Amino acid sequence: MTGSILLLGLALSGGARAQTLVSAENPADLVSIIQDLGFQAKLEADNVGDPVIRSSSNGVDFRIYFYECKNNNRCKSLHFSVGYDLAAGSSLDAVQLWKADKRFASAYLDDEADPFLQMDINTEGGITQKNFENSFELWQSLKGE
């Protein structure tokens, strides 16, 4: 009986973590989650005062921008972004080939033909912590491609 209660308690606590809601309204919580996943993350402000998370993985720096903010807080969505400064740039064909089968990310070339990758997440009303973790892992996978 005691073992059953312990297992039930563990199952409930694991379920509670999966049901914890997070959002762009609480940037510090997202920084903690990213750090718990084993990545560096630093909360700063962008040029208009909205939050931005600076991070990196595998030697590649990226940013998570906060959008739809009111007075630099109570933000509703996230925008993941990374740019690759390539000596010879990239081709439009290469970018189009890469993004042809991607549903959650987009890519473009800047004015120097350097590729940029971006992904957006709407967190208005909150998303589960597990959903955010899965989205972050998807970002890492896409960025690695």
mmCIF file of the C-alpha atoms, coordinates in Angstrom:
data_MODEL
# 
_entry.id   MODEL 
# 
loop_
_atom_site.group_PDB 
_atom_site.id 
_atom_site.type_symbol 
_atom_site.label_atom_id 
_atom_site.label_alt_id 
_atom_site.label_comp_id 
_atom_site.label_asym_id 
_atom_site.label_entity_id 
_atom_site.label_seq_id 
_atom_site.pdbx_PDB_ins_code 
_atom_site.Cartn_x 
_atom_site.Cartn_y 
_atom_site.Cartn_z 
_atom_site.occupancy 
_atom_site.B_iso_or_equiv 
_atom_site.pdbx_formal_charge 
_atom_site.auth_seq_id 
_atom_site.auth_comp_id 
_atom_site.auth_asym_id 
_atom_site.auth_atom_id 
_atom_site.pdbx_PDB_model_num 
ATOM 1   C CA . MET A 1 1   ? 0.000  0.000  0.000   1.00 0.00 ? 1   MET A CA 1 
ATOM 2   C CA . THR A 1 2   ? 2.765  2.459  0.881   1.00 0.00 ? 2   THR A CA 1 
ATOM 3   C CA . GLY A 1 3   ? 4.505  1.733  -2.431  1.00 0.00 ? 3   GLY A CA 1 
ATOM 4   C CA . SER A 1 4   ? 1.278  2.460  -4.300  1.00 0.00 ? 4   SER A CA 1 
ATOM 5   C CA . ILE A 1 5   ? 0.891  5.800  -2.528  1.00 0.00 ? 5   ILE A CA 1 
ATOM 6   C CA . LEU A 1 6   ? 4.499  6.697  -3.316  1.00 0.00 ? 6   LEU A CA 1 
ATOM 7   C CA . LEU A 1 7   ? 4.039  5.823  -6.995  1.00 0.00 ? 7   LEU A CA 1 
ATOM 8   C CA . LEU A 1 8   ? 0.808  7.832  -7.122  1.00 0.00 ? 8   LEU A CA 1 
ATOM 9   C CA . GLY A 1 9   ? 2.583  10.798 -5.527  1.00 0.00 ? 9   GLY A CA 1 
ATOM 10  C CA . LEU A 1 10  ? 5.433  10.566 -8.044  1.00 0.00 ? 10  LEU A CA 1 
ATOM 11  C CA . ALA A 1 11  ? 2.998  10.306 -10.928 1.00 0.00 ? 11  ALA A CA 1 
ATOM 12  C CA . LEU A 1 12  ? 1.064  13.329 -9.698  1.00 0.00 ? 12  LEU A CA 1 
ATOM 13  C CA . SER A 1 13  ? 4.194  15.423 -9.169  1.00 0.00 ? 13  SER A CA 1 
ATOM 14  C CA . GLY A 1 14  ? 5.452  14.534 -12.670 1.00 0.00 ? 14  GLY A CA 1 
ATOM 15  C CA . GLY A 1 15  ? 2.064  15.478 -14.082 1.00 0.00 ? 15  GLY A CA 1 
ATOM 16  C CA . ALA A 1 16  ? 2.112  18.767 -12.170 1.00 0.00 ? 16  ALA A CA 1 
ATOM 17  C CA . ARG A 1 17  ? 5.425  19.719 -13.800 1.00 0.00 ? 17  ARG A CA 1 
ATOM 18  C CA . ALA A 1 18  ? 4.013  18.955 -17.230 1.00 0.00 ? 18  ALA A CA 1 
ATOM 19  C CA . GLN A 1 19  ? 0.973  21.126 -16.435 1.00 0.00 ? 19  GLN A CA 1 
ATOM 20  C CA . THR A 1 20  ? 2.951  24.107 -15.087 1.00 0.00 ? 20  THR A CA 1 
ATOM 21  C CA . LEU A 1 21  ? 2.118  27.041 -17.331 1.00 0.00 ? 21  LEU A CA 1 
ATOM 22  C CA . VAL A 1 22  ? 4.811  29.405 -18.547 1.00 0.00 ? 22  VAL A CA 1 
ATOM 23  C CA . SER A 1 23  ? 4.639  32.396 -20.840 1.00 0.00 ? 23  SER A CA 1 
ATOM 24  C CA . ALA A 1 24  ? 6.484  35.359 -22.271 1.00 0.00 ? 24  ALA A CA 1 
ATOM 25  C CA . GLU A 1 25  ? 4.995  37.357 -19.393 1.00 0.00 ? 25  GLU A CA 1 
ATOM 26  C CA . ASN A 1 26  ? 7.652  35.836 -17.107 1.00 0.00 ? 26  ASN A CA 1 
ATOM 27  C CA . PRO A 1 27  ? 11.040 36.040 -18.859 1.00 0.00 ? 27  PRO A CA 1 
ATOM 28  C CA . ALA A 1 28  ? 13.003 35.015 -15.746 1.00 0.00 ? 28  ALA A CA 1 
ATOM 29  C CA . ASP A 1 29  ? 11.056 31.724 -15.587 1.00 0.00 ? 29  ASP A CA 1 
ATOM 30  C CA . LEU A 1 30  ? 12.013 30.964 -19.204 1.00 0.00 ? 30  LEU A CA 1 
ATOM 31  C CA . VAL A 1 31  ? 15.672 31.746 -18.462 1.00 0.00 ? 31  VAL A CA 1 
ATOM 32  C CA . SER A 1 32  ? 15.570 29.261 -15.556 1.00 0.00 ? 32  SER A CA 1 
ATOM 33  C CA . ILE A 1 33  ? 14.014 26.557 -17.728 1.00 0.00 ? 33  ILE A CA 1 
ATOM 34  C CA . ILE A 1 34  ? 16.635 27.057 -20.438 1.00 0.00 ? 34  ILE A CA 1 
ATOM 35  C CA . GLN A 1 35  ? 19.393 26.872 -17.829 1.00 0.00 ? 35  GLN A CA 1 
ATOM 36  C CA . ASP A 1 36  ? 17.821 23.728 -16.328 1.00 0.00 ? 36  ASP A CA 1 
ATOM 37  C CA . LEU A 1 37  ? 17.989 22.208 -19.827 1.00 0.00 ? 37  LEU A CA 1 
ATOM 38  C CA . GLY A 1 38  ? 21.772 22.736 -19.692 1.00 0.00 ? 38  GLY A CA 1 
ATOM 39  C CA . PHE A 1 39  ? 22.122 25.895 -21.766 1.00 0.00 ? 39  PHE A CA 1 
ATOM 40  C CA . GLN A 1 40  ? 23.434 29.283 -20.813 1.00 0.00 ? 40  GLN A CA 1 
ATOM 41  C CA . ALA A 1 41  ? 20.832 32.022 -20.842 1.00 0.00 ? 41  ALA A CA 1 
ATOM 42  C CA . LYS A 1 42  ? 21.063 35.680 -19.904 1.00 0.00 ? 42  LYS A CA 1 
ATOM 43  C CA . LEU A 1 43  ? 18.119 38.045 -19.629 1.00 0.00 ? 43  LEU A CA 1 
ATOM 44  C CA . GLU A 1 44  ? 18.722 41.517 -21.063 1.00 0.00 ? 44  GLU A CA 1 
ATOM 45  C CA . ALA A 1 45  ? 16.710 44.286 -22.697 1.00 0.00 ? 45  ALA A CA 1 
ATOM 46  C CA . ASP A 1 46  ? 16.585 45.037 -26.424 1.00 0.00 ? 46  ASP A CA 1 
ATOM 47  C CA . ASN A 1 47  ? 16.927 48.514 -27.939 1.00 0.00 ? 47  ASN A CA 1 
ATOM 48  C CA . VAL A 1 48  ? 13.333 49.457 -27.016 1.00 0.00 ? 48  VAL A CA 1 
ATOM 49  C CA . GLY A 1 49  ? 13.487 48.008 -23.498 1.00 0.00 ? 49  GLY A CA 1 
ATOM 50  C CA . ASP A 1 50  ? 11.646 44.739 -24.143 1.00 0.00 ? 50  ASP A CA 1 
ATOM 51  C CA . PRO A 1 51  ? 13.162 41.559 -22.696 1.00 0.00 ? 51  PRO A CA 1 
ATOM 52  C CA . VAL A 1 52  ? 15.548 39.456 -24.770 1.00 0.00 ? 52  VAL A CA 1 
ATOM 53  C CA . ILE A 1 53  ? 17.286 36.230 -23.810 1.00 0.00 ? 53  ILE A CA 1 
ATOM 54  C CA . ARG A 1 54  ? 20.823 35.763 -25.113 1.00 0.00 ? 54  ARG A CA 1 
ATOM 55  C CA . SER A 1 55  ? 22.012 32.181 -25.333 1.00 0.00 ? 55  SER A CA 1 
ATOM 56  C CA . SER A 1 56  ? 24.244 29.895 -27.350 1.00 0.00 ? 56  SER A CA 1 
ATOM 57  C CA . SER A 1 57  ? 24.762 26.255 -28.140 1.00 0.00 ? 57  SER A CA 1 
ATOM 58  C CA . ASN A 1 58  ? 27.458 24.483 -30.093 1.00 0.00 ? 58  ASN A CA 1 
ATOM 59  C CA . GLY A 1 59  ? 29.305 27.797 -30.465 1.00 0.00 ? 59  GLY A CA 1 
ATOM 60  C CA . VAL A 1 60  ? 26.366 29.557 -32.121 1.00 0.00 ? 60  VAL A CA 1 
ATOM 61  C CA . ASP A 1 61  ? 24.840 32.602 -30.395 1.00 0.00 ? 61  ASP A CA 1 
ATOM 62  C CA . PHE A 1 62  ? 21.095 33.122 -30.688 1.00 0.00 ? 62  PHE A CA 1 
ATOM 63  C CA . ARG A 1 63  ? 18.441 35.385 -29.216 1.00 0.00 ? 63  ARG A CA 1 
ATOM 64  C CA . ILE A 1 64  ? 14.900 34.959 -27.976 1.00 0.00 ? 64  ILE A CA 1 
ATOM 65  C CA . TYR A 1 65  ? 13.005 38.212 -28.435 1.00 0.00 ? 65  TYR A CA 1 
ATOM 66  C CA . PHE A 1 66  ? 9.775  39.057 -26.630 1.00 0.00 ? 66  PHE A CA 1 
ATOM 67  C CA . TYR A 1 67  ? 6.918  40.550 -28.646 1.00 0.00 ? 67  TYR A CA 1 
ATOM 68  C CA . GLU A 1 68  ? 3.518  42.128 -28.073 1.00 0.00 ? 68  GLU A CA 1 
ATOM 69  C CA . CYS A 1 69  ? 4.762  43.655 -24.828 1.00 0.00 ? 69  CYS A CA 1 
ATOM 70  C CA . LYS A 1 70  ? 3.000  46.410 -22.904 1.00 0.00 ? 70  LYS A CA 1 
ATOM 71  C CA . ASN A 1 71  ? 5.426  48.867 -21.327 1.00 0.00 ? 71  ASN A CA 1 
ATOM 72  C CA . ASN A 1 72  ? 8.295  46.388 -21.768 1.00 0.00 ? 72  ASN A CA 1 
ATOM 73  C CA . ASN A 1 73  ? 6.536  43.575 -19.887 1.00 0.00 ? 73  ASN A CA 1 
ATOM 74  C CA . ARG A 1 74  ? 3.419  41.393 -20.049 1.00 0.00 ? 74  ARG A CA 1 
ATOM 75  C CA . CYS A 1 75  ? 4.643  40.058 -23.402 1.00 0.00 ? 75  CYS A CA 1 
ATOM 76  C CA . LYS A 1 76  ? 2.588  37.541 -25.351 1.00 0.00 ? 76  LYS A CA 1 
ATOM 77  C CA . SER A 1 77  ? 4.945  35.838 -27.795 1.00 0.00 ? 77  SER A CA 1 
ATOM 78  C CA . LEU A 1 78  ? 8.535  34.766 -28.391 1.00 0.00 ? 78  LEU A CA 1 
ATOM 79  C CA . HIS A 1 79  ? 10.715 35.060 -31.472 1.00 0.00 ? 79  HIS A CA 1 
ATOM 80  C CA . PHE A 1 80  ? 13.804 32.835 -31.675 1.00 0.00 ? 80  PHE A CA 1 
ATOM 81  C CA . SER A 1 81  ? 16.456 34.181 -34.054 1.00 0.00 ? 81  SER A CA 1 
ATOM 82  C CA . VAL A 1 82  ? 19.932 33.244 -35.235 1.00 0.00 ? 82  VAL A CA 1 
ATOM 83  C CA . GLY A 1 83  ? 22.082 34.570 -38.040 1.00 0.00 ? 83  GLY A CA 1 
ATOM 84  C CA . TYR A 1 84  ? 25.078 32.915 -39.651 1.00 0.00 ? 84  TYR A CA 1 
ATOM 85  C CA . ASP A 1 85  ? 27.818 35.250 -40.875 1.00 0.00 ? 85  ASP A CA 1 
ATOM 86  C CA . LEU A 1 86  ? 29.226 33.257 -43.799 1.00 0.00 ? 86  LEU A CA 1 
ATOM 87  C CA . ALA A 1 87  ? 32.269 34.506 -45.700 1.00 0.00 ? 87  ALA A CA 1 
ATOM 88  C CA . ALA A 1 88  ? 30.725 33.644 -49.074 1.00 0.00 ? 88  ALA A CA 1 
ATOM 89  C CA . GLY A 1 89  ? 27.103 33.973 -47.981 1.00 0.00 ? 89  GLY A CA 1 
ATOM 90  C CA . SER A 1 90  ? 24.492 31.479 -49.074 1.00 0.00 ? 90  SER A CA 1 
ATOM 91  C CA . SER A 1 91  ? 22.202 31.063 -52.036 1.00 0.00 ? 91  SER A CA 1 
ATOM 92  C CA . LEU A 1 92  ? 18.478 31.578 -52.166 1.00 0.00 ? 92  LEU A CA 1 
ATOM 93  C CA . ASP A 1 93  ? 18.167 28.042 -53.584 1.00 0.00 ? 93  ASP A CA 1 
ATOM 94  C CA . ALA A 1 94  ? 19.925 26.600 -50.516 1.00 0.00 ? 94  ALA A CA 1 
ATOM 95  C CA . VAL A 1 95  ? 17.616 28.498 -48.149 1.00 0.00 ? 95  VAL A CA 1 
ATOM 96  C CA . GLN A 1 96  ? 14.496 27.476 -50.071 1.00 0.00 ? 96  GLN A CA 1 
ATOM 97  C CA . LEU A 1 97  ? 15.615 23.846 -50.123 1.00 0.00 ? 97  LEU A CA 1 
ATOM 98  C CA . TRP A 1 98  ? 16.207 23.920 -46.368 1.00 0.00 ? 98  TRP A CA 1 
ATOM 99  C CA . LYS A 1 99  ? 12.846 25.454 -45.495 1.00 0.00 ? 99  LYS A CA 1 
ATOM 100 C CA . ALA A 1 100 ? 10.786 23.421 -47.981 1.00 0.00 ? 100 ALA A CA 1 
ATOM 101 C CA . ASP A 1 101 ? 9.810  20.843 -45.353 1.00 0.00 ? 101 ASP A CA 1 
ATOM 102 C CA . LYS A 1 102 ? 9.961  22.978 -42.193 1.00 0.00 ? 102 LYS A CA 1 
ATOM 103 C CA . ARG A 1 103 ? 6.668  23.826 -40.531 1.00 0.00 ? 103 ARG A CA 1 
ATOM 104 C CA . PHE A 1 104 ? 7.740  25.746 -37.459 1.00 0.00 ? 104 PHE A CA 1 
ATOM 105 C CA . ALA A 1 105 ? 10.691 27.813 -38.671 1.00 0.00 ? 105 ALA A CA 1 
ATOM 106 C CA . SER A 1 106 ? 11.464 30.163 -41.491 1.00 0.00 ? 106 SER A CA 1 
ATOM 107 C CA . ALA A 1 107 ? 14.697 31.307 -43.074 1.00 0.00 ? 107 ALA A CA 1 
ATOM 108 C CA . TYR A 1 108 ? 15.816 34.227 -45.171 1.00 0.00 ? 108 TYR A CA 1 
ATOM 109 C CA . LEU A 1 109 ? 18.964 35.911 -46.472 1.00 0.00 ? 109 LEU A CA 1 
ATOM 110 C CA . ASP A 1 110 ? 20.080 39.330 -45.289 1.00 0.00 ? 110 ASP A CA 1 
ATOM 111 C CA . ASP A 1 111 ? 21.564 41.978 -47.576 1.00 0.00 ? 111 ASP A CA 1 
ATOM 112 C CA . GLU A 1 112 ? 24.963 40.217 -47.428 1.00 0.00 ? 112 GLU A CA 1 
ATOM 113 C CA . ALA A 1 113 ? 23.440 36.827 -48.370 1.00 0.00 ? 113 ALA A CA 1 
ATOM 114 C CA . ASP A 1 114 ? 23.923 35.537 -44.814 1.00 0.00 ? 114 ASP A CA 1 
ATOM 115 C CA . PRO A 1 115 ? 21.200 33.088 -43.737 1.00 0.00 ? 115 PRO A CA 1 
ATOM 116 C CA . PHE A 1 116 ? 18.948 33.826 -40.771 1.00 0.00 ? 116 PHE A CA 1 
ATOM 117 C CA . LEU A 1 117 ? 16.685 31.314 -39.055 1.00 0.00 ? 117 LEU A CA 1 
ATOM 118 C CA . GLN A 1 118 ? 13.680 32.247 -36.951 1.00 0.00 ? 118 GLN A CA 1 
ATOM 119 C CA . MET A 1 119 ? 10.863 30.560 -35.072 1.00 0.00 ? 119 MET A CA 1 
ATOM 120 C CA . ASP A 1 120 ? 7.881  32.074 -33.263 1.00 0.00 ? 120 ASP A CA 1 
ATOM 121 C CA . ILE A 1 121 ? 5.898  30.809 -30.283 1.00 0.00 ? 121 ILE A CA 1 
ATOM 122 C CA . ASN A 1 122 ? 2.618  32.300 -29.087 1.00 0.00 ? 122 ASN A CA 1 
ATOM 123 C CA . THR A 1 123 ? 2.424  31.978 -25.295 1.00 0.00 ? 123 THR A CA 1 
ATOM 124 C CA . GLU A 1 124 ? -0.628 34.161 -24.656 1.00 0.00 ? 124 GLU A CA 1 
ATOM 125 C CA . GLY A 1 125 ? -2.625 32.567 -21.856 1.00 0.00 ? 125 GLY A CA 1 
ATOM 126 C CA . GLY A 1 126 ? 0.304  30.278 -21.032 1.00 0.00 ? 126 GLY A CA 1 
ATOM 127 C CA . ILE A 1 127 ? 1.681  27.063 -22.446 1.00 0.00 ? 127 ILE A CA 1 
ATOM 128 C CA . THR A 1 128 ? 2.824  24.045 -20.479 1.00 0.00 ? 128 THR A CA 1 
ATOM 129 C CA . GLN A 1 129 ? 6.434  23.985 -19.404 1.00 0.00 ? 129 GLN A CA 1 
ATOM 130 C CA . LYS A 1 130 ? 6.790  20.715 -21.327 1.00 0.00 ? 130 LYS A CA 1 
ATOM 131 C CA . ASN A 1 131 ? 5.509  22.438 -24.482 1.00 0.00 ? 131 ASN A CA 1 
ATOM 132 C CA . PHE A 1 132 ? 8.094  25.208 -24.047 1.00 0.00 ? 132 PHE A CA 1 
ATOM 133 C CA . GLU A 1 133 ? 10.859 22.634 -23.460 1.00 0.00 ? 133 GLU A CA 1 
ATOM 134 C CA . ASN A 1 134 ? 9.795  20.730 -26.578 1.00 0.00 ? 134 ASN A CA 1 
ATOM 135 C CA . SER A 1 135 ? 9.754  23.965 -28.599 1.00 0.00 ? 135 SER A CA 1 
ATOM 136 C CA . PHE A 1 136 ? 13.226 24.840 -27.310 1.00 0.00 ? 136 PHE A CA 1 
ATOM 137 C CA . GLU A 1 137 ? 14.507 21.380 -28.270 1.00 0.00 ? 137 GLU A CA 1 
ATOM 138 C CA . LEU A 1 138 ? 12.921 21.778 -31.715 1.00 0.00 ? 138 LEU A CA 1 
ATOM 139 C CA . TRP A 1 139 ? 14.731 25.122 -32.048 1.00 0.00 ? 139 TRP A CA 1 
ATOM 140 C CA . GLN A 1 140 ? 18.022 23.427 -31.179 1.00 0.00 ? 140 GLN A CA 1 
ATOM 141 C CA . SER A 1 141 ? 17.385 20.748 -33.787 1.00 0.00 ? 141 SER A CA 1 
ATOM 142 C CA . LEU A 1 142 ? 16.424 23.230 -36.516 1.00 0.00 ? 142 LEU A CA 1 
ATOM 143 C CA . LYS A 1 143 ? 19.385 25.438 -35.681 1.00 0.00 ? 143 LYS A CA 1 
ATOM 144 C CA . GLY A 1 144 ? 21.670 22.439 -35.951 1.00 0.00 ? 144 GLY A CA 1 
ATOM 145 C CA . GLU A 1 145 ? 20.494 21.668 -39.474 1.00 0.00 ? 145 GLU A CA 1 
# 
